[in-house]
mmCIF file of C-alpha atoms in Angstrom:
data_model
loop_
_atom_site.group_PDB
_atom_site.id
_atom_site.type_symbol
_atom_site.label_atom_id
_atom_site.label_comp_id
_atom_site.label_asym_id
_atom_site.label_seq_id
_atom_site.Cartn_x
_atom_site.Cartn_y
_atom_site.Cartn_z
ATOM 1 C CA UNK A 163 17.059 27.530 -45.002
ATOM 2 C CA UNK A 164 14.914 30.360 -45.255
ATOM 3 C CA UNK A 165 12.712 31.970 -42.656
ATOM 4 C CA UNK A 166 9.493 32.734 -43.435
ATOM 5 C CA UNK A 167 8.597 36.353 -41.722
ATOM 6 C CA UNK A 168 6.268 36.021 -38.692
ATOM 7 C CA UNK A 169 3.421 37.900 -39.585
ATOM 8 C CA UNK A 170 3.917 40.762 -36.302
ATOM 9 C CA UNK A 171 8.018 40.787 -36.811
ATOM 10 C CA UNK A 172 9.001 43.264 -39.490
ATOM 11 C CA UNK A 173 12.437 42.061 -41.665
ATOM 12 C CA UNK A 174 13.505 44.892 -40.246
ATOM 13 C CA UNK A 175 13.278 43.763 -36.576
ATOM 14 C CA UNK A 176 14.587 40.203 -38.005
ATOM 15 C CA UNK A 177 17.965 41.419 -39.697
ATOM 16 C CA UNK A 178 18.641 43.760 -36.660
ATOM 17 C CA UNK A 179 18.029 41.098 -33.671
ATOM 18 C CA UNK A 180 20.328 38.707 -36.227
ATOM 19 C CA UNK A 181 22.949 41.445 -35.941
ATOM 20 C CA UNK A 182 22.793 42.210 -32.033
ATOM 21 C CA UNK A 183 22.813 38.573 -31.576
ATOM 22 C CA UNK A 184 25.866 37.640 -33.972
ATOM 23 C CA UNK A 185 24.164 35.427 -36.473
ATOM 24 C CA UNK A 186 25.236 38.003 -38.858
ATOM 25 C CA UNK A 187 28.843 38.479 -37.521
ATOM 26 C CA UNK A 188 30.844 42.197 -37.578
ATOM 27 C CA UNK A 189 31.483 43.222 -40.412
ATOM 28 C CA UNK A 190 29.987 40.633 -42.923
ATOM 29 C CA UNK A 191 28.786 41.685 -45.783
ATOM 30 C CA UNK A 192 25.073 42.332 -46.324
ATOM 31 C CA UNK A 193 23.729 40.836 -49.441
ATOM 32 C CA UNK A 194 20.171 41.960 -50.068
ATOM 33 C CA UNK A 195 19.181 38.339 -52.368
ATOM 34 C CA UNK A 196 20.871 36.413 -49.569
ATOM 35 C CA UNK A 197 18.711 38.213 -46.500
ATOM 36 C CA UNK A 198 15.512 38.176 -49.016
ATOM 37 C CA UNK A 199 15.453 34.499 -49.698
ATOM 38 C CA UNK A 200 16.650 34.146 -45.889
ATOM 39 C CA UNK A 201 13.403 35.793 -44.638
ATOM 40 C CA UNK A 202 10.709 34.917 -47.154
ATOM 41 C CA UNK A 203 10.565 38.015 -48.468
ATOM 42 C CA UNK A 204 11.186 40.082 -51.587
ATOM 43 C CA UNK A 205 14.282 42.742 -52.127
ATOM 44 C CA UNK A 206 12.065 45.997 -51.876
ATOM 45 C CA UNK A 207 11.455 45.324 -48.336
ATOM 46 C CA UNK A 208 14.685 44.580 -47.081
ATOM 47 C CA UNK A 209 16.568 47.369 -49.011
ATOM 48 C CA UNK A 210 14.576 49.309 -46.946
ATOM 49 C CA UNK A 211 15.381 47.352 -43.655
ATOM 50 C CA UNK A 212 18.953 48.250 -44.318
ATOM 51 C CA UNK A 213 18.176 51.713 -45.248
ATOM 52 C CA UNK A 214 16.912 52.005 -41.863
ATOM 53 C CA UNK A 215 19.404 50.008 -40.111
ATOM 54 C CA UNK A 216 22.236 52.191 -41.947
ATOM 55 C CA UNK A 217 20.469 55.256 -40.150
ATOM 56 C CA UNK A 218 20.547 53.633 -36.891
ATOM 57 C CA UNK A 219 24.378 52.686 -36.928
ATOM 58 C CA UNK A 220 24.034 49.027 -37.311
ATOM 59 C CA UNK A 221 24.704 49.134 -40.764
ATOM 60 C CA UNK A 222 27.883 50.604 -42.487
ATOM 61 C CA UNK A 223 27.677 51.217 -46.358
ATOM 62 C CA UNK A 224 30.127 52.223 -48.743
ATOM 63 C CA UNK A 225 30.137 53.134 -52.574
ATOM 64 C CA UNK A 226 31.950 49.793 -54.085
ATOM 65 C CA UNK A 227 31.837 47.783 -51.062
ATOM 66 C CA UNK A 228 27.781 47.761 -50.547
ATOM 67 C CA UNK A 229 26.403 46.974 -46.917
ATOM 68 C CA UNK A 230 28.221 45.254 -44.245
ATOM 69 C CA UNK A 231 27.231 44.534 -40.279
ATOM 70 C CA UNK A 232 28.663 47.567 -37.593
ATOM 71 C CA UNK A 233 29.948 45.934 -34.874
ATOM 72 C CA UNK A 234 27.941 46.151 -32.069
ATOM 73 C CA UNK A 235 30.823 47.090 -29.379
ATOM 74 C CA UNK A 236 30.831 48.836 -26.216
ATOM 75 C CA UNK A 237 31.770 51.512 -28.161
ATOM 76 C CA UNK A 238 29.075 51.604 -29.984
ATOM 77 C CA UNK A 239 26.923 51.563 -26.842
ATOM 78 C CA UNK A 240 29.015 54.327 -25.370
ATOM 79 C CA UNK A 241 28.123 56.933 -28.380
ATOM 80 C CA UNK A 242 24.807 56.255 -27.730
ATOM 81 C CA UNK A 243 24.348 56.986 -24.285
ATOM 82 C CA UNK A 244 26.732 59.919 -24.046
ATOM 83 C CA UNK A 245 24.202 61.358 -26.498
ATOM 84 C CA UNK A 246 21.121 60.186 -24.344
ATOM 85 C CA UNK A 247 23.224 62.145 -21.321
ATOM 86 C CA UNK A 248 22.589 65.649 -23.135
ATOM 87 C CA UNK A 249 19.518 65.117 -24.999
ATOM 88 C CA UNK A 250 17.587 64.013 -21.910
ATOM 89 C CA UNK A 251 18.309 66.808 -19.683
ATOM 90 C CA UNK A 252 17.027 69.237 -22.212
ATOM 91 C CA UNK A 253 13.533 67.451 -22.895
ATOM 92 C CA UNK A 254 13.130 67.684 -19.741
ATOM 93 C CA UNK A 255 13.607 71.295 -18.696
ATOM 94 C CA UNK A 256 10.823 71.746 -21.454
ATOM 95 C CA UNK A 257 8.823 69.272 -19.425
ATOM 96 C CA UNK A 258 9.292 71.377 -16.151
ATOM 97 C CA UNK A 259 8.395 74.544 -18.136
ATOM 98 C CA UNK A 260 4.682 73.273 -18.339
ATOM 99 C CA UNK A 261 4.124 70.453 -15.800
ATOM 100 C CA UNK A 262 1.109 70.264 -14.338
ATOM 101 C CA UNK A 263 -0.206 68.542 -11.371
ATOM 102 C CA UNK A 264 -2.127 66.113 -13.417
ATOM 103 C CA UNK A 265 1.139 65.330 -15.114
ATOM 104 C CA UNK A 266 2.921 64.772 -11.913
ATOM 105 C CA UNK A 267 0.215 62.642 -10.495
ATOM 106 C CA UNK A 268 0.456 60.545 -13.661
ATOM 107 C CA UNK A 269 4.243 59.872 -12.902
ATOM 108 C CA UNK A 270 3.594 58.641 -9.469
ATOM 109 C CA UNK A 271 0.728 56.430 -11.110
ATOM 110 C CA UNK A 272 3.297 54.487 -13.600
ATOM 111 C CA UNK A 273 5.575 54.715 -10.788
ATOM 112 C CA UNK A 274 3.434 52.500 -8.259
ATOM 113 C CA UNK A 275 2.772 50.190 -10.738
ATOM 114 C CA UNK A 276 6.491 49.727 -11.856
ATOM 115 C CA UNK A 277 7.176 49.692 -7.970
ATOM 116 C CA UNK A 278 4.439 47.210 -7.742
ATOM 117 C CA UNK A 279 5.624 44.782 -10.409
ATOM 118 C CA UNK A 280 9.108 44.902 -9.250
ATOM 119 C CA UNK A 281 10.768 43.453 -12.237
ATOM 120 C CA UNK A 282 9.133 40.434 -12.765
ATOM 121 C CA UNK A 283 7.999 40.851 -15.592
ATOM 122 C CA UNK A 284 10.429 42.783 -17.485
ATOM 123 C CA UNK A 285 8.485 43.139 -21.021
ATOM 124 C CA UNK A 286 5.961 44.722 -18.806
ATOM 125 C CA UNK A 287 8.814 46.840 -16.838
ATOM 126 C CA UNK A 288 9.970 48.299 -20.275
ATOM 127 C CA UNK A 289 6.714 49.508 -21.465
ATOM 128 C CA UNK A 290 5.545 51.434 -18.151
ATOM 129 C CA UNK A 291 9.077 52.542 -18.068
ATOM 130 C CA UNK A 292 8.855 53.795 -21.593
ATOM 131 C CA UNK A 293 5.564 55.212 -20.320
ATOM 132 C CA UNK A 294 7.202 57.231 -17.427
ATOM 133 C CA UNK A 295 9.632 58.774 -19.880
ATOM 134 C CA UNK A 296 6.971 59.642 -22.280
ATOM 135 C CA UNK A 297 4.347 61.593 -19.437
ATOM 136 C CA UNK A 298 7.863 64.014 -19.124
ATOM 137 C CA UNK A 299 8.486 64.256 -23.180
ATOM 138 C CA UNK A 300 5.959 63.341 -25.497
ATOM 139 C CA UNK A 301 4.932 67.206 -25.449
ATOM 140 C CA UNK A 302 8.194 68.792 -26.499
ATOM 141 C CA UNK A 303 8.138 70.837 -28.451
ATOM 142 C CA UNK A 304 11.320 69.690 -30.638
ATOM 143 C CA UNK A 305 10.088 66.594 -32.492
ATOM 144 C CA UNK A 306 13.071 66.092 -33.807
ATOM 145 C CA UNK A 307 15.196 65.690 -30.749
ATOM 146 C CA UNK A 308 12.295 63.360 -29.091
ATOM 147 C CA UNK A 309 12.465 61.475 -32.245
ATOM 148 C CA UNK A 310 16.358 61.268 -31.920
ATOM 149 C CA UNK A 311 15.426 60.439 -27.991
ATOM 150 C CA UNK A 312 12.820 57.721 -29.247
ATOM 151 C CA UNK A 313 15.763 55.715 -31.610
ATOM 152 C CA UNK A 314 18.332 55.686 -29.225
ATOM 153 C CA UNK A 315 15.938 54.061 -25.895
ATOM 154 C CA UNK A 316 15.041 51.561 -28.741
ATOM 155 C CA UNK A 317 18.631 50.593 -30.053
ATOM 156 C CA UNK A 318 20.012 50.381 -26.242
ATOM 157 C CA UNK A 319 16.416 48.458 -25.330
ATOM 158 C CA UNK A 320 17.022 46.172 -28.268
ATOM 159 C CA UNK A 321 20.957 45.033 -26.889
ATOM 160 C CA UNK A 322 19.843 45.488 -23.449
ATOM 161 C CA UNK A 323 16.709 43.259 -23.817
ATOM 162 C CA UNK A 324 18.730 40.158 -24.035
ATOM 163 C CA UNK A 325 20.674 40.207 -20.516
ATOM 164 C CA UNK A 326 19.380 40.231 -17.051
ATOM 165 C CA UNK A 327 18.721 42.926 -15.292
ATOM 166 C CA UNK A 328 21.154 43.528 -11.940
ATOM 167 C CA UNK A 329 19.794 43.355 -8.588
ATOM 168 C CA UNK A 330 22.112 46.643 -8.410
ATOM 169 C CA UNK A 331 20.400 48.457 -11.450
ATOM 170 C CA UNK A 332 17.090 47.256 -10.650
ATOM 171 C CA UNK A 333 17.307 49.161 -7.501
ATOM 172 C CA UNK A 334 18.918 52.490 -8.857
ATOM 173 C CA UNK A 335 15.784 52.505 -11.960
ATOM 174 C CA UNK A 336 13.643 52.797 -8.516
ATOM 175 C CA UNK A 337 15.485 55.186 -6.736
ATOM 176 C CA UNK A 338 15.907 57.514 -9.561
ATOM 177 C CA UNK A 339 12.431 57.933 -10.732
ATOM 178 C CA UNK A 340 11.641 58.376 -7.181
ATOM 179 C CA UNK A 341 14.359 61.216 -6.740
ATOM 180 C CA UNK A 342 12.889 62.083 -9.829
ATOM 181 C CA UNK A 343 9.444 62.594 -9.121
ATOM 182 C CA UNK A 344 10.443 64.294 -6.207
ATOM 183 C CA UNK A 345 12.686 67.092 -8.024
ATOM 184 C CA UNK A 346 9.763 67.634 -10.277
ATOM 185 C CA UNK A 347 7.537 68.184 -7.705
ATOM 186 C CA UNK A 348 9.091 70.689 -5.969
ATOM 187 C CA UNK A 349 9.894 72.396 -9.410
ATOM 188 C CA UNK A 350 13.865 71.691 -8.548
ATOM 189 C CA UNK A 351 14.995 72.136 -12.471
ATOM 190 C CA UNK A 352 18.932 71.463 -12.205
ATOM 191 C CA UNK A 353 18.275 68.478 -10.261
ATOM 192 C CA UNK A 354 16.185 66.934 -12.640
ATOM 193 C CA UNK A 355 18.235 66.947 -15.231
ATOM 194 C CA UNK A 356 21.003 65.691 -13.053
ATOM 195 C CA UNK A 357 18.964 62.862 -12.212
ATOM 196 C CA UNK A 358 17.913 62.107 -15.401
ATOM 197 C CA UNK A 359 21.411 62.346 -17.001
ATOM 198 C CA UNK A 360 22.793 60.021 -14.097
ATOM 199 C CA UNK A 361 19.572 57.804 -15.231
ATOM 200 C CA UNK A 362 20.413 57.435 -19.027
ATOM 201 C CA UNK A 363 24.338 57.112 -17.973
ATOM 202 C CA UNK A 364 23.100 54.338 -15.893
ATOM 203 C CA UNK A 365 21.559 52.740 -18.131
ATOM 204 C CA UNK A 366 24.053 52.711 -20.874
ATOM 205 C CA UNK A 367 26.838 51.840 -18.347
ATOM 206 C CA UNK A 368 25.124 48.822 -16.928
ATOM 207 C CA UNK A 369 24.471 47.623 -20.816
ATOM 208 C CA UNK A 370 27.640 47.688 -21.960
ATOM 209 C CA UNK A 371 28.354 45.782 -18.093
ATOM 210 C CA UNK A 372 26.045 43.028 -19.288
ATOM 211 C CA UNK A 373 27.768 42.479 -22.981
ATOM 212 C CA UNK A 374 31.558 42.293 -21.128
ATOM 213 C CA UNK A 375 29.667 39.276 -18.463
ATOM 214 C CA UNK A 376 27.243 37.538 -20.915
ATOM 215 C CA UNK A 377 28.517 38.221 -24.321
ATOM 216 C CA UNK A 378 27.112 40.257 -27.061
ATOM 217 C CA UNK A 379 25.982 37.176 -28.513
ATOM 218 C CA UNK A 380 24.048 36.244 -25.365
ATOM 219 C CA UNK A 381 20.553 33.937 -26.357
ATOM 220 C CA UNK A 382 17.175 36.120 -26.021
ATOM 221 C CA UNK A 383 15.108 35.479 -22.918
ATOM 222 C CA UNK A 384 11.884 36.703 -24.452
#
């Protein structure tokens, strides 16, 4: 049956949640007339969707063999995050390097409203979390690496989106950017970036926690 593509989902976004979720299982092969007549759309965009998904690591391509699913494994989950564990530190010594008061007030801003909504909403949660993040690196410098930075939070948000959030990770997100703010403040630079490595460890570890109790073919709750 084919899918017609929702006007504000990209076939992008479509192949990639049909991959996290399993309706395209590990290791299948990708056919791009199969996933065009699947979505409604023409080839052009969804050689591109792959293109981009082959960048990403969800797609694996070889000469003769054409495009077939990655498995979306702890392992998987695990590269990612051990990368997140030295990229974030160094964004944010560059942050420290110029923070201003105005910069730090804007952290404790987000972080009274992400205190304030306390989860329950957790759409909302990920974009003034996203927002915290950005106040400490959307000025580095190296676009590159915040680019890199940008990819990874989305691949891990995109798996991570469709499990619950634990009580026990729900309360470390809180005491972190707290700790956080607090290092920042007082200019405490090795801290910080202990904090936030412990942060995107966290984060990663509790994912790949969530796939081993729910399944990495667990239904999406938005």
């Amino acid at each position: 049956m084919t899918q017609s593509l929702r006007p504000e989902t990209t076939v992008y976004e479509l192949i990639r949640e049909d991959i996290i979720t399993g309706r395209l299982s590990p290791n299948e092969r990708l056919k791009v007339s199969d996933l065009a007549g699947r979505h409604g759309v023409s080839t052009s965009p969804v050689r591109e969707a792959l293109q981009v998904l082959r960048g990403e690591g969800f797609v694996v391509m070889n000469p003769n063999r054409g495009a077939r699913v990655r498995p979306i494994d702890e392992a998987f989950v695990r590269d990612i995050y051990e990368v997140e564990t030295l990229i974030e530190p160094h964004l944010m010594r560059g942050f420290l390097e110029m923070v201003t008061e105005e910069r730090i007030a804007e952290l404790k801003a987000i972080q009274a409203e992400i205190e304030q909504l306390d989860f329950a909403d957790e759409r909302r949660h990920s974009d003034l979390d996203l927002k915290f993040h950005l106040v400490t690196y959307e000025r580095h410098y190296n676009t590159h690496l915040l680019a890199l930075w940008q990819k990874h939070r989305d691949i891990l948000g995109a798996i991570s989106h469709r499990f619950p959030v634990a009580l026990n990770r729900r309360k470390a997100v809180i005491e972190e950017h707290r700790a956080l703010i607090e290092a920042i403040t007082s200019q405490n630079v090795d801290l910080a970036c202990k904090i936030i490595a412990k942060h995107a460890e966290g984060s990663g570890k509790h994912t790949i926690t969530q796939m081993r109790v729910y399944g990495t073919g667990a239904a999406a709750r938005f």
